[in-house]
Tab-separated table of C-alpha atoms in Angstrom:
chain	number	residue	atom	x	y	z
A	1	MET	CA	3.269	-10.905	-24.418
A	2	SER	CA	6.715	-12.705	-24.885
A	3	LYS	CA	9.955	-12.145	-26.627
A	4	ALA	CA	12.995	-14.219	-26.505
A	5	GLY	CA	11.830	-16.270	-23.362
A	6	ARG	CA	11.278	-12.972	-21.810
A	7	ALA	CA	7.486	-11.844	-20.141
A	8	ILE	CA	6.737	-8.182	-20.780
A	9	LEU	CA	4.377	-7.007	-18.070
A	10	THR	CA	2.210	-4.033	-18.072
A	11	GLU	CA	-0.060	-2.596	-15.286
A	12	SER	CA	-3.701	-2.554	-16.538
A	13	SER	CA	-5.053	-0.761	-13.708
A	14	LYS	CA	-4.975	3.514	-14.404
A	15	LYS	CA	-5.309	3.960	-10.734
A	16	VAL	CA	-1.704	2.394	-10.092
A	17	ARG	CA	0.105	5.350	-11.414
A	18	PRO	CA	-1.600	7.959	-9.421
A	19	TRP	CA	-1.361	5.806	-6.522
A	20	ARG	CA	2.434	5.610	-6.545
A	21	GLN	CA	2.798	9.047	-7.602
A	22	ASP	CA	0.721	10.105	-4.361
A	23	VAL	CA	2.597	7.904	-2.117
A	24	LYS	CA	5.755	8.658	-3.732
A	25	ALA	CA	4.931	12.401	-2.609
A	26	ALA	CA	3.996	12.167	0.652
A	27	ALA	CA	7.139	9.788	1.344
A	28	GLU	CA	9.739	12.417	-0.353
A	29	GLN	CA	7.800	15.185	1.920
A	30	LEU	CA	8.780	13.181	5.040
A	31	LEU	CA	12.008	12.491	4.022
A	32	ALA	CA	12.468	16.245	3.462
A	33	VAL	CA	11.077	17.437	6.504
A	34	SER	CA	12.944	14.690	8.939
A	35	GLY	CA	16.254	14.805	6.738
A	36	GLY	CA	16.230	10.996	6.570
A	37	ARG	CA	18.304	8.423	4.662
A	38	PRO	CA	17.270	5.461	2.923
A	39	ILE	CA	16.644	2.823	5.388
A	40	ASP	CA	19.173	-0.157	4.552
A	41	ALA	CA	18.357	-2.695	7.392
A	42	PRO	CA	15.151	-5.210	7.605
A	43	VAL	CA	11.998	-3.493	8.359
A	44	VAL	CA	8.686	-4.967	9.202
A	45	VAL	CA	5.839	-3.023	7.491
A	46	ARG	CA	2.239	-1.971	8.576
A	47	MET	CA	-0.011	-1.333	5.620
A	48	VAL	CA	-3.697	-0.740	5.971
A	49	PHE	CA	-5.986	0.645	2.953
A	50	THR	CA	-9.150	2.319	3.618
A	51	LEU	CA	-11.047	2.040	0.349
A	52	PRO	CA	-14.136	3.282	-0.992
A	53	LYS	CA	-17.653	1.732	0.743
A	54	PRO	CA	-19.945	1.117	-2.521
A	55	GLN	CA	-23.260	2.369	-2.081
A	56	SER	CA	-24.867	-1.112	-2.792
A	57	ALA	CA	-22.834	-2.218	0.382
A	58	PRO	CA	-24.984	-2.715	3.783
A	59	LYS	CA	-25.125	0.540	6.034
A	60	ARG	CA	-25.666	-1.118	9.530
A	61	ARG	CA	-23.236	-4.054	8.976
A	62	ARG	CA	-19.452	-4.804	8.612
A	63	THR	CA	-18.922	-5.938	5.318
A	64	TYR	CA	-15.093	-6.662	3.708
A	65	PRO	CA	-13.602	-5.140	0.536
A	66	MET	CA	-12.880	-8.621	-0.925
A	67	ARG	CA	-13.250	-7.226	-4.783
A	68	THR	CA	-10.877	-5.073	-6.273
A	69	PRO	CA	-8.053	-3.836	-6.054
A	70	ASP	CA	-6.175	-6.772	-4.665
A	71	LEU	CA	-4.389	-6.383	-1.482
A	72	SER	CA	-0.733	-7.986	-2.710
A	73	LYS	CA	-1.263	-5.287	-5.896
A	74	LEU	CA	-1.765	-2.699	-3.120
A	75	ALA	CA	0.867	-3.414	-1.158
A	76	ARG	CA	3.442	-3.804	-4.162
A	77	SER	CA	2.681	-0.546	-5.760
A	78	THR	CA	3.180	0.740	-2.413
A	79	GLU	CA	6.140	-0.911	-1.881
A	80	ASP	CA	7.513	0.666	-5.343
A	81	ALA	CA	6.650	3.619	-4.677
A	82	LEU	CA	8.639	4.096	-1.700
A	83	SER	CA	11.740	2.913	-3.337
A	84	ASP	CA	11.208	5.485	-5.872
A	85	ALA	CA	10.726	8.250	-2.886
A	86	GLY	CA	13.916	6.671	-1.645
A	87	ILE	CA	12.458	5.698	1.704
A	88	TRP	CA	14.696	2.212	1.882
A	89	ALA	CA	17.847	1.321	-0.260
A	90	ASP	CA	15.217	-1.370	-1.676
A	91	ASP	CA	11.646	-3.131	-0.959
A	92	ALA	CA	13.703	-6.436	-0.309
A	93	ARG	CA	14.306	-5.203	2.965
A	94	VAL	CA	10.745	-5.931	4.009
A	95	VAL	CA	10.794	-9.054	6.129
A	96	GLU	CA	7.938	-9.156	7.813
A	97	TYR	CA	4.154	-7.160	7.788
A	98	SER	CA	2.549	-6.647	11.180
A	99	ARG	CA	-0.213	-5.965	9.482
A	100	LEU	CA	-1.785	-5.935	6.013
A	101	ALA	CA	-5.504	-5.262	5.512
A	102	LYS	CA	-7.798	-3.335	3.285
A	103	VAL	CA	-10.737	-2.130	4.944
A	104	TYR	CA	-13.941	0.148	4.899
A	105	PRO	CA	-14.399	3.890	6.627
A	106	GLY	CA	-15.458	3.495	10.462
A	107	GLU	CA	-15.224	-0.585	10.184
A	108	ASP	CA	-12.094	-1.356	11.547
A	109	PRO	CA	-10.015	0.471	14.480
A	110	ASP	CA	-7.401	1.222	11.733
A	111	ALA	CA	-9.447	2.827	9.293
A	112	LEU	CA	-9.093	6.356	8.036
A	113	SER	CA	-12.514	8.475	7.930
A	114	SER	CA	-12.030	8.446	4.150
A	115	PRO	CA	-10.179	6.482	1.135
A	116	GLY	CA	-6.512	6.419	1.851
A	117	ALA	CA	-3.337	4.202	3.765
A	118	VAL	CA	-1.923	4.403	6.641
A	119	ILE	CA	1.924	3.251	6.386
A	120	GLU	CA	4.377	2.137	9.476
A	121	ILE	CA	7.753	1.059	8.606
A	122	ARG	CA	10.146	-0.018	11.553
A	123	GLU	CA	13.565	-1.325	11.504
A	124	VAL	CA	14.290	-4.724	13.063
A	125	VAL	CA	16.848	-4.012	15.745
């Protein structure tokens, strides 16, 4: 939908809001425990998303999660949740990804045993 030359975008996935809330809660908990302040420096980020493997996927060989959700949408929604939690001053602080991947449990060295994400943030020095 457009109004006065501006696009109005809405999120079509019902899974984005709960995901962002979960990421934000985990990040806020980390900040509370560490007593940290928002990062206001360039950062390198590593995000590996472990997705549920479909029942129809082969059990004995590696397969790749080449269906939805899009990897870029996973990254953006996670960055937004980290911003909302106050992890960094702004997600524009991300200058590089050391790894950005979506995998299935047990099929990658960085995969979790169940769906979730491993997120690492490192300040550039």
